[in-house]
């Protein structure tokens, strides 16, 4: 997080943190899946990824649930940057 994120409080901050976390997790999960199919990646790395991918999937599921609950709140501005990011990630 950078210094610009410090202005968010309460529900908006929870939305920001969860949206950024989900965005990162989805990117990491996609990258891990690509590495599993890549023949140039060492077997040790693939063994590690094989253990990590289910953990990532479980965390993605948990964060998606949290984000869905946060988006149900009427206190958030649906035009906000992280609201739009969260909606995009939940599709």
PDB file of N, CA and C in Angstrom:
ATOM      1  N   UNK A   1       0.842  -1.182   0.000  1.00  0.00           N
ATOM      2  CA  UNK A   1       0.000   0.000   0.000  1.00  0.00           C
ATOM      3  C   UNK A   1       0.883   1.240   0.000  1.00  0.00           C
ATOM      4  N   UNK A   2       0.430   2.261  -0.635  1.00  0.00           N
ATOM      5  CA  UNK A   2       1.218   3.474  -0.671  1.00  0.00           C
ATOM      6  C   UNK A   2       0.577   4.555   0.197  1.00  0.00           C
ATOM      7  N   UNK A   3       1.222   5.715   0.224  1.00  0.00           N
ATOM      8  CA  UNK A   3       0.757   6.799   1.087  1.00  0.00           C
ATOM      9  C   UNK A   3      -0.626   7.316   0.699  1.00  0.00           C
ATOM     10  N   UNK A   4      -1.060   7.112  -0.526  1.00  0.00           N
ATOM     11  CA  UNK A   4      -2.376   7.580  -0.955  1.00  0.00           C
ATOM     12  C   UNK A   4      -3.502   6.736  -0.378  1.00  0.00           C
ATOM     13  N   UNK A   5      -3.196   5.521   0.056  1.00  0.00           N
ATOM     14  CA  UNK A   5      -4.209   4.624   0.600  1.00  0.00           C
ATOM     15  C   UNK A   5      -4.578   4.951   2.040  1.00  0.00           C
ATOM     16  N   UNK A   6      -3.830   5.822   2.674  1.00  0.00           N
ATOM     17  CA  UNK A   6      -4.058   6.091   4.096  1.00  0.00           C
ATOM     18  C   UNK A   6      -5.334   6.892   4.355  1.00  0.00           C
ATOM     19  N   UNK A   7      -5.959   7.454   3.330  1.00  0.00           N
ATOM     20  CA  UNK A   7      -7.172   8.242   3.507  1.00  0.00           C
ATOM     21  C   UNK A   7      -8.431   7.401   3.669  1.00  0.00           C
ATOM     22  N   UNK A   8      -8.320   6.116   3.491  1.00  0.00           N
ATOM     23  CA  UNK A   8      -9.480   5.241   3.588  1.00  0.00           C
ATOM     24  C   UNK A   8      -9.640   4.754   5.026  1.00  0.00           C
ATOM     25  N   UNK A   9     -10.882   4.791   5.505  1.00  0.00           N
ATOM     26  CA  UNK A   9     -11.165   4.323   6.858  1.00  0.00           C
ATOM     27  C   UNK A   9     -12.426   3.468   6.841  1.00  0.00           C
ATOM     28  N   UNK A  10     -12.555   2.655   7.855  1.00  0.00           N
ATOM     29  CA  UNK A  10     -13.770   1.864   8.036  1.00  0.00           C
ATOM     30  C   UNK A  10     -14.039   0.913   6.893  1.00  0.00           C
ATOM     31  N   UNK A  11     -15.251   0.950   6.406  1.00  0.00           N
ATOM     32  CA  UNK A  11     -15.711   0.042   5.363  1.00  0.00           C
ATOM     33  C   UNK A  11     -14.942   0.245   4.051  1.00  0.00           C
ATOM     34  N   UNK A  12     -14.630   1.512   3.736  1.00  0.00           N
ATOM     35  CA  UNK A  12     -13.871   1.792   2.516  1.00  0.00           C
ATOM     36  C   UNK A  12     -12.482   1.172   2.583  1.00  0.00           C
ATOM     37  N   UNK A  13     -11.869   1.226   3.760  1.00  0.00           N
ATOM     38  CA  UNK A  13     -10.536   0.627   3.927  1.00  0.00           C
ATOM     39  C   UNK A  13     -10.617  -0.900   3.793  1.00  0.00           C
ATOM     40  N   UNK A  14     -11.628  -1.501   4.395  1.00  0.00           N
ATOM     41  CA  UNK A  14     -11.808  -2.949   4.276  1.00  0.00           C
ATOM     42  C   UNK A  14     -12.000  -3.333   2.812  1.00  0.00           C
ATOM     43  N   UNK A  15     -12.771  -2.530   2.087  1.00  0.00           N
ATOM     44  CA  UNK A  15     -12.987  -2.775   0.664  1.00  0.00           C
ATOM     45  C   UNK A  15     -11.668  -2.675  -0.093  1.00  0.00           C
ATOM     46  N   UNK A  16     -10.898  -1.631   0.182  1.00  0.00           N
ATOM     47  CA  UNK A  16      -9.626  -1.430  -0.498  1.00  0.00           C
ATOM     48  C   UNK A  16      -8.671  -2.598  -0.238  1.00  0.00           C
ATOM     49  N   UNK A  17      -8.514  -2.979   1.013  1.00  0.00           N
ATOM     50  CA  UNK A  17      -7.585  -4.047   1.381  1.00  0.00           C
ATOM     51  C   UNK A  17      -7.994  -5.361   0.741  1.00  0.00           C
ATOM     52  N   UNK A  18      -9.265  -5.695   0.829  1.00  0.00           N
ATOM     53  CA  UNK A  18      -9.735  -6.963   0.263  1.00  0.00           C
ATOM     54  C   UNK A  18      -9.679  -6.966  -1.267  1.00  0.00           C
ATOM     55  N   UNK A  19      -9.984  -5.848  -1.904  1.00  0.00           N
ATOM     56  CA  UNK A  19      -9.924  -5.772  -3.366  1.00  0.00           C
ATOM     57  C   UNK A  19      -8.485  -5.929  -3.846  1.00  0.00           C
ATOM     58  N   UNK A  20      -7.555  -5.245  -3.182  1.00  0.00           N
ATOM     59  CA  UNK A  20      -6.143  -5.368  -3.561  1.00  0.00           C
ATOM     60  C   UNK A  20      -5.633  -6.780  -3.297  1.00  0.00           C
ATOM     61  N   UNK A  21      -6.037  -7.364  -2.184  1.00  0.00           N
ATOM     62  CA  UNK A  21      -5.607  -8.720  -1.852  1.00  0.00           C
ATOM     63  C   UNK A  21      -6.117  -9.708  -2.889  1.00  0.00           C
ATOM     64  N   UNK A  22      -7.384  -9.600  -3.250  1.00  0.00           N
ATOM     65  CA  UNK A  22      -7.959 -10.510  -4.238  1.00  0.00           C
ATOM     66  C   UNK A  22      -7.286 -10.323  -5.599  1.00  0.00           C
ATOM     67  N   UNK A  23      -7.039  -9.096  -5.974  1.00  0.00           N
ATOM     68  CA  UNK A  23      -6.376  -8.819  -7.244  1.00  0.00           C
ATOM     69  C   UNK A  23      -4.999  -9.497  -7.279  1.00  0.00           C
ATOM     70  N   UNK A  24      -4.235  -9.357  -6.208  1.00  0.00           N
ATOM     71  CA  UNK A  24      -2.910  -9.967  -6.120  1.00  0.00           C
ATOM     72  C   UNK A  24      -3.004 -11.489  -6.134  1.00  0.00           C
ATOM     73  N   UNK A  25      -3.940 -12.028  -5.370  1.00  0.00           N
ATOM     74  CA  UNK A  25      -4.101 -13.485  -5.309  1.00  0.00           C
ATOM     75  C   UNK A  25      -4.465 -14.084  -6.663  1.00  0.00           C
ATOM     76  N   UNK A  26      -5.357 -13.447  -7.383  1.00  0.00           N
ATOM     77  CA  UNK A  26      -5.765 -13.945  -8.686  1.00  0.00           C
ATOM     78  C   UNK A  26      -4.574 -13.929  -9.647  1.00  0.00           C
ATOM     79  N   UNK A  27      -3.798 -12.860  -9.617  1.00  0.00           N
ATOM     80  CA  UNK A  27      -2.611 -12.783 -10.479  1.00  0.00           C
ATOM     81  C   UNK A  27      -1.593 -13.852 -10.092  1.00  0.00           C
ATOM     82  N   UNK A  28      -1.347 -14.025  -8.798  1.00  0.00           N
ATOM     83  CA  UNK A  28      -0.409 -15.044  -8.333  1.00  0.00           C
ATOM     84  C   UNK A  28      -0.879 -16.451  -8.701  1.00  0.00           C
ATOM     85  N   UNK A  29      -2.168 -16.697  -8.562  1.00  0.00           N
ATOM     86  CA  UNK A  29      -2.737 -18.004  -8.889  1.00  0.00           C
ATOM     87  C   UNK A  29      -2.578 -18.298 -10.382  1.00  0.00           C
ATOM     88  N   UNK A  30      -2.855 -17.315 -11.208  1.00  0.00           N
ATOM     89  CA  UNK A  30      -2.702 -17.476 -12.652  1.00  0.00           C
ATOM     90  C   UNK A  30      -1.250 -17.767 -13.010  1.00  0.00           C
ATOM     91  N   UNK A  31      -0.340 -17.039 -12.398  1.00  0.00           N
ATOM     92  CA  UNK A  31       1.084 -17.244 -12.649  1.00  0.00           C
ATOM     93  C   UNK A  31       1.535 -18.631 -12.188  1.00  0.00           C
ATOM     94  N   UNK A  32       1.051 -19.073 -11.049  1.00  0.00           N
ATOM     95  CA  UNK A  32       1.414 -20.400 -10.530  1.00  0.00           C
ATOM     96  C   UNK A  32       0.914 -21.496 -11.466  1.00  0.00           C
ATOM     97  N   UNK A  33      -0.307 -21.339 -11.979  1.00  0.00           N
ATOM     98  CA  UNK A  33      -0.849 -22.322 -12.918  1.00  0.00           C
ATOM     99  C   UNK A  33      -0.003 -22.388 -14.194  1.00  0.00           C
ATOM    100  N   UNK A  34       0.446 -21.226 -14.678  1.00  0.00           N
ATOM    101  CA  UNK A  34       1.292 -21.192 -15.869  1.00  0.00           C
ATOM    102  C   UNK A  34       2.611 -21.920 -15.609  1.00  0.00           C
ATOM    103  N   UNK A  35       3.189 -21.693 -14.423  1.00  0.00           N
ATOM    104  CA  UNK A  35       4.464 -22.337 -14.092  1.00  0.00           C
ATOM    105  C   UNK A  35       4.319 -23.849 -13.980  1.00  0.00           C
ATOM    106  N   UNK A  36       3.154 -24.312 -13.537  1.00  0.00           N
ATOM    107  CA  UNK A  36       2.926 -25.754 -13.438  1.00  0.00           C
ATOM    108  C   UNK A  36       2.959 -26.405 -14.829  1.00  0.00           C
ATOM    109  N   UNK A  37       2.522 -25.683 -15.846  1.00  0.00           N
ATOM    110  CA  UNK A  37       2.495 -26.210 -17.209  1.00  0.00           C
ATOM    111  C   UNK A  37       3.806 -25.984 -17.961  1.00  0.00           C
ATOM    112  N   UNK A  38       4.665 -25.140 -17.411  1.00  0.00           N
ATOM    113  CA  UNK A  38       5.927 -24.786 -18.064  1.00  0.00           C
ATOM    114  C   UNK A  38       6.960 -25.893 -17.849  1.00  0.00           C
ATOM    115  N   UNK A  39       7.479 -26.411 -18.927  1.00  0.00           N
ATOM    116  CA  UNK A  39       8.440 -27.516 -18.851  1.00  0.00           C
ATOM    117  C   UNK A  39       9.807 -27.071 -18.331  1.00  0.00           C
ATOM    118  N   UNK A  40      10.111 -25.781 -18.416  1.00  0.00           N
ATOM    119  CA  UNK A  40      11.422 -25.296 -17.980  1.00  0.00           C
ATOM    120  C   UNK A  40      11.508 -25.075 -16.464  1.00  0.00           C
ATOM    121  N   UNK A  41      10.368 -25.139 -15.775  1.00  0.00           N
ATOM    122  CA  UNK A  41      10.349 -24.934 -14.321  1.00  0.00           C
ATOM    123  C   UNK A  41      10.779 -26.238 -13.637  1.00  0.00           C
ATOM    124  N   UNK A  42      11.650 -26.090 -12.641  1.00  0.00           N
ATOM    125  CA  UNK A  42      12.181 -27.254 -11.924  1.00  0.00           C
ATOM    126  C   UNK A  42      11.084 -27.997 -11.165  1.00  0.00           C
ATOM    127  N   UNK A  43      11.300 -29.294 -10.972  1.00  0.00           N
ATOM    128  CA  UNK A  43      10.324 -30.128 -10.264  1.00  0.00           C
ATOM    129  C   UNK A  43      10.128 -29.690  -8.819  1.00  0.00           C
ATOM    130  N   UNK A  44      11.203 -29.202  -8.161  1.00  0.00           N
ATOM    131  CA  UNK A  44      11.073 -28.721  -6.781  1.00  0.00           C
ATOM    132  C   UNK A  44      10.081 -27.565  -6.704  1.00  0.00           C
ATOM    133  N   UNK A  45      10.181 -26.666  -7.663  1.00  0.00           N
ATOM    134  CA  UNK A  45       9.278 -25.519  -7.714  1.00  0.00           C
ATOM    135  C   UNK A  45       7.840 -25.980  -7.978  1.00  0.00           C
ATOM    136  N   UNK A  46       7.698 -26.966  -8.862  1.00  0.00           N
ATOM    137  CA  UNK A  46       6.361 -27.478  -9.165  1.00  0.00           C
ATOM    138  C   UNK A  46       5.747 -28.169  -7.949  1.00  0.00           C
ATOM    139  N   UNK A  47       6.567 -28.870  -7.171  1.00  0.00           N
ATOM    140  CA  UNK A  47       6.080 -29.519  -5.951  1.00  0.00           C
ATOM    141  C   UNK A  47       5.590 -28.469  -4.967  1.00  0.00           C
ATOM    142  N   UNK A  48       6.360 -27.385  -4.834  1.00  0.00           N
ATOM    143  CA  UNK A  48       5.969 -26.288  -3.948  1.00  0.00           C
ATOM    144  C   UNK A  48       4.656 -25.665  -4.423  1.00  0.00           C
ATOM    145  N   UNK A  49       4.568 -25.396  -5.713  1.00  0.00           N
ATOM    146  CA  UNK A  49       3.357 -24.787  -6.266  1.00  0.00           C
ATOM    147  C   UNK A  49       2.146 -25.698  -6.122  1.00  0.00           C
ATOM    148  N   UNK A  50       2.363 -26.995  -6.271  1.00  0.00           N
ATOM    149  CA  UNK A  50       1.263 -27.952  -6.133  1.00  0.00           C
ATOM    150  C   UNK A  50       0.645 -27.867  -4.740  1.00  0.00           C
ATOM    151  N   UNK A  51       1.477 -27.569  -3.743  1.00  0.00           N
ATOM    152  CA  UNK A  51       0.983 -27.412  -2.370  1.00  0.00           C
ATOM    153  C   UNK A  51       0.360 -26.038  -2.151  1.00  0.00           C
ATOM    154  N   UNK A  52       0.871 -25.038  -2.844  1.00  0.00           N
ATOM    155  CA  UNK A  52       0.401 -23.667  -2.628  1.00  0.00           C
ATOM    156  C   UNK A  52      -0.886 -23.337  -3.377  1.00  0.00           C
ATOM    157  N   UNK A  53      -1.096 -23.920  -4.540  1.00  0.00           N
ATOM    158  CA  UNK A  53      -2.266 -23.582  -5.361  1.00  0.00           C
ATOM    159  C   UNK A  53      -3.586 -23.831  -4.620  1.00  0.00           C
ATOM    160  N   UNK A  54      -3.768 -24.971  -3.942  1.00  0.00           N
ATOM    161  CA  UNK A  54      -5.031 -25.145  -3.193  1.00  0.00           C
ATOM    162  C   UNK A  54      -5.204 -24.116  -2.073  1.00  0.00           C
ATOM    163  N   UNK A  55      -4.091 -23.720  -1.455  1.00  0.00           N
ATOM    164  CA  UNK A  55      -4.169 -22.686  -0.408  1.00  0.00           C
ATOM    165  C   UNK A  55      -4.603 -21.358  -1.016  1.00  0.00           C
ATOM    166  N   UNK A  56      -4.045 -21.038  -2.178  1.00  0.00           N
ATOM    167  CA  UNK A  56      -4.433 -19.799  -2.875  1.00  0.00           C
ATOM    168  C   UNK A  56      -5.916 -19.837  -3.231  1.00  0.00           C
ATOM    169  N   UNK A  57      -6.371 -20.966  -3.741  1.00  0.00           N
ATOM    170  CA  UNK A  57      -7.780 -21.093  -4.138  1.00  0.00           C
ATOM    171  C   UNK A  57      -8.709 -20.923  -2.945  1.00  0.00           C
ATOM    172  N   UNK A  58      -8.321 -21.482  -1.793  1.00  0.00           N
ATOM    173  CA  UNK A  58      -9.140 -21.331  -0.585  1.00  0.00           C
ATOM    174  C   UNK A  58      -9.155 -19.877  -0.128  1.00  0.00           C
ATOM    175  N   UNK A  59      -7.996 -19.217  -0.205  1.00  0.00           N
ATOM    176  CA  UNK A  59      -7.935 -17.816   0.212  1.00  0.00           C
ATOM    177  C   UNK A  59      -8.718 -16.929  -0.749  1.00  0.00           C
ATOM    178  N   UNK A  60      -8.653 -17.229  -2.034  1.00  0.00           N
ATOM    179  CA  UNK A  60      -9.432 -16.473  -3.022  1.00  0.00           C
ATOM    180  C   UNK A  60     -10.919 -16.598  -2.713  1.00  0.00           C
ATOM    181  N   UNK A  61     -11.363 -17.796  -2.407  1.00  0.00           N
ATOM    182  CA  UNK A  61     -12.770 -18.030  -2.076  1.00  0.00           C
ATOM    183  C   UNK A  61     -13.179 -17.215  -0.839  1.00  0.00           C
ATOM    184  N   UNK A  62     -12.329 -17.215   0.193  1.00  0.00           N
ATOM    185  CA  UNK A  62     -12.629 -16.464   1.418  1.00  0.00           C
ATOM    186  C   UNK A  62     -12.690 -14.959   1.163  1.00  0.00           C
ATOM    187  N   UNK A  63     -11.734 -14.445   0.414  1.00  0.00           N
ATOM    188  CA  UNK A  63     -11.698 -13.004   0.146  1.00  0.00           C
ATOM    189  C   UNK A  63     -12.882 -12.601  -0.733  1.00  0.00           C
ATOM    190  N   UNK A  64     -13.265 -13.449  -1.683  1.00  0.00           N
ATOM    191  CA  UNK A  64     -14.433 -13.147  -2.518  1.00  0.00           C
ATOM    192  C   UNK A  64     -15.696 -13.049  -1.669  1.00  0.00           C
ATOM    193  N   UNK A  65     -15.822 -13.929  -0.679  1.00  0.00           N
ATOM    194  CA  UNK A  65     -16.981 -13.883   0.202  1.00  0.00           C
ATOM    195  C   UNK A  65     -16.987 -12.584   1.011  1.00  0.00           C
ATOM    196  N   UNK A  66     -15.811 -12.216   1.540  1.00  0.00           N
ATOM    197  CA  UNK A  66     -15.705 -10.963   2.297  1.00  0.00           C
ATOM    198  C   UNK A  66     -16.071  -9.773   1.419  1.00  0.00           C
ATOM    199  N   UNK A  67     -15.539  -9.751   0.199  1.00  0.00           N
ATOM    200  CA  UNK A  67     -15.831  -8.640  -0.708  1.00  0.00           C
ATOM    201  C   UNK A  67     -17.312  -8.571  -1.050  1.00  0.00           C
ATOM    202  N   UNK A  68     -17.922  -9.706  -1.284  1.00  0.00           N
ATOM    203  CA  UNK A  68     -19.357  -9.721  -1.598  1.00  0.00           C
ATOM    204  C   UNK A  68     -20.163  -9.147  -0.434  1.00  0.00           C
ATOM    205  N   UNK A  69     -19.774  -9.502   0.783  1.00  0.00           N
ATOM    206  CA  UNK A  69     -20.463  -8.970   1.965  1.00  0.00           C
ATOM    207  C   UNK A  69     -20.262  -7.464   2.088  1.00  0.00           C
ATOM    208  N   UNK A  70     -19.047  -6.992   1.819  1.00  0.00           N
ATOM    209  CA  UNK A  70     -18.752  -5.555   1.914  1.00  0.00           C
ATOM    210  C   UNK A  70     -19.538  -4.790   0.860  1.00  0.00           C
ATOM    211  N   UNK A  71     -19.625  -5.335  -0.352  1.00  0.00           N
ATOM    212  CA  UNK A  71     -20.325  -4.637  -1.440  1.00  0.00           C
ATOM    213  C   UNK A  71     -21.819  -4.518  -1.196  1.00  0.00           C
ATOM    214  N   UNK A  72     -22.362  -5.355  -0.344  1.00  0.00           N
ATOM    215  CA  UNK A  72     -23.789  -5.279  -0.029  1.00  0.00           C
ATOM    216  C   UNK A  72     -24.134  -4.051   0.811  1.00  0.00           C
ATOM    217  N   UNK A  73     -23.130  -3.446   1.406  1.00  0.00           N
ATOM    218  CA  UNK A  73     -23.359  -2.269   2.236  1.00  0.00           C
ATOM    219  C   UNK A  73     -23.802  -1.088   1.373  1.00  0.00           C
ATOM    220  N   UNK A  74     -24.733  -0.323   1.890  1.00  0.00           N
ATOM    221  CA  UNK A  74     -25.222   0.848   1.174  1.00  0.00           C
ATOM    222  C   UNK A  74     -24.397   2.093   1.473  1.00  0.00           C
ATOM    223  N   UNK A  75     -23.371   1.958   2.317  1.00  0.00           N
ATOM    224  CA  UNK A  75     -22.557   3.102   2.706  1.00  0.00           C
ATOM    225  C   UNK A  75     -21.451   3.415   1.700  1.00  0.00           C
ATOM    226  N   UNK A  76     -21.233   2.533   0.746  1.00  0.00           N
ATOM    227  CA  UNK A  76     -20.131   2.703  -0.195  1.00  0.00           C
ATOM    228  C   UNK A  76     -20.580   3.405  -1.462  1.00  0.00           C
ATOM    229  N   UNK A  77     -19.657   4.158  -2.052  1.00  0.00           N
ATOM    230  CA  UNK A  77     -19.911   4.840  -3.319  1.00  0.00           C
ATOM    231  C   UNK A  77     -19.639   3.863  -4.459  1.00  0.00           C
ATOM    232  N   UNK A  78     -20.662   3.497  -5.231  1.00  0.00           N
ATOM    233  CA  UNK A  78     -20.472   2.517  -6.303  1.00  0.00           C
ATOM    234  C   UNK A  78     -19.602   3.030  -7.454  1.00  0.00           C
ATOM    235  N   UNK A  79     -19.223   4.304  -7.410  1.00  0.00           N
ATOM    236  CA  UNK A  79     -18.352   4.852  -8.445  1.00  0.00           C
ATOM    237  C   UNK A  79     -16.889   4.826  -8.018  1.00  0.00           C
ATOM    238  N   UNK A  80     -16.630   4.406  -6.771  1.00  0.00           N
ATOM    239  CA  UNK A  80     -15.270   4.410  -6.250  1.00  0.00           C
ATOM    240  C   UNK A  80     -14.363   3.406  -6.939  1.00  0.00           C
ATOM    241  N   UNK A  81     -13.074   3.726  -6.960  1.00  0.00           N
ATOM    242  CA  UNK A  81     -12.071   2.894  -7.644  1.00  0.00           C
ATOM    243  C   UNK A  81     -12.073   1.455  -7.150  1.00  0.00           C
ATOM    244  N   UNK A  82     -12.080   1.258  -5.842  1.00  0.00           N
ATOM    245  CA  UNK A  82     -11.991  -0.098  -5.287  1.00  0.00           C
ATOM    246  C   UNK A  82     -13.330  -0.827  -5.360  1.00  0.00           C
ATOM    247  N   UNK A  83     -14.425  -0.091  -5.364  1.00  0.00           N
ATOM    248  CA  UNK A  83     -15.742  -0.702  -5.557  1.00  0.00           C
ATOM    249  C   UNK A  83     -15.808  -1.312  -6.962  1.00  0.00           C
ATOM    250  N   UNK A  84     -15.359  -0.546  -7.948  1.00  0.00           N
ATOM    251  CA  UNK A  84     -15.369  -1.033  -9.327  1.00  0.00           C
ATOM    252  C   UNK A  84     -14.408  -2.209  -9.505  1.00  0.00           C
ATOM    253  N   UNK A  85     -13.239  -2.129  -8.866  1.00  0.00           N
ATOM    254  CA  UNK A  85     -12.287  -3.230  -8.937  1.00  0.00           C
ATOM    255  C   UNK A  85     -12.878  -4.490  -8.312  1.00  0.00           C
ATOM    256  N   UNK A  86     -13.516  -4.333  -7.170  1.00  0.00           N
ATOM    257  CA  UNK A  86     -14.123  -5.476  -6.483  1.00  0.00           C
ATOM    258  C   UNK A  86     -15.217  -6.105  -7.343  1.00  0.00           C
ATOM    259  N   UNK A  87     -16.062  -5.279  -7.947  1.00  0.00           N
ATOM    260  CA  UNK A  87     -17.113  -5.810  -8.824  1.00  0.00           C
ATOM    261  C   UNK A  87     -16.514  -6.588  -9.980  1.00  0.00           C
ATOM    262  N   UNK A  88     -15.455  -6.055 -10.569  1.00  0.00           N
ATOM    263  CA  UNK A  88     -14.802  -6.710 -11.704  1.00  0.00           C
ATOM    264  C   UNK A  88     -14.225  -8.061 -11.262  1.00  0.00           C
ATOM    265  N   UNK A  89     -13.616  -8.113 -10.102  1.00  0.00           N
ATOM    266  CA  UNK A  89     -12.990  -9.330  -9.612  1.00  0.00           C
ATOM    267  C   UNK A  89     -14.008 -10.395  -9.213  1.00  0.00           C
ATOM    268  N   UNK A  90     -15.196  -9.980  -8.833  1.00  0.00           N
ATOM    269  CA  UNK A  90     -16.215 -10.932  -8.402  1.00  0.00           C
ATOM    270  C   UNK A  90     -17.015 -11.522  -9.565  1.00  0.00           C
ATOM    271  N   UNK A  91     -16.829 -10.992 -10.750  1.00  0.00           N
ATOM    272  CA  UNK A  91     -17.560 -11.527 -11.919  1.00  0.00           C
ATOM    273  C   UNK A  91     -16.999 -12.843 -12.348  1.00  0.00           C
TER     274      UNK A  91
END
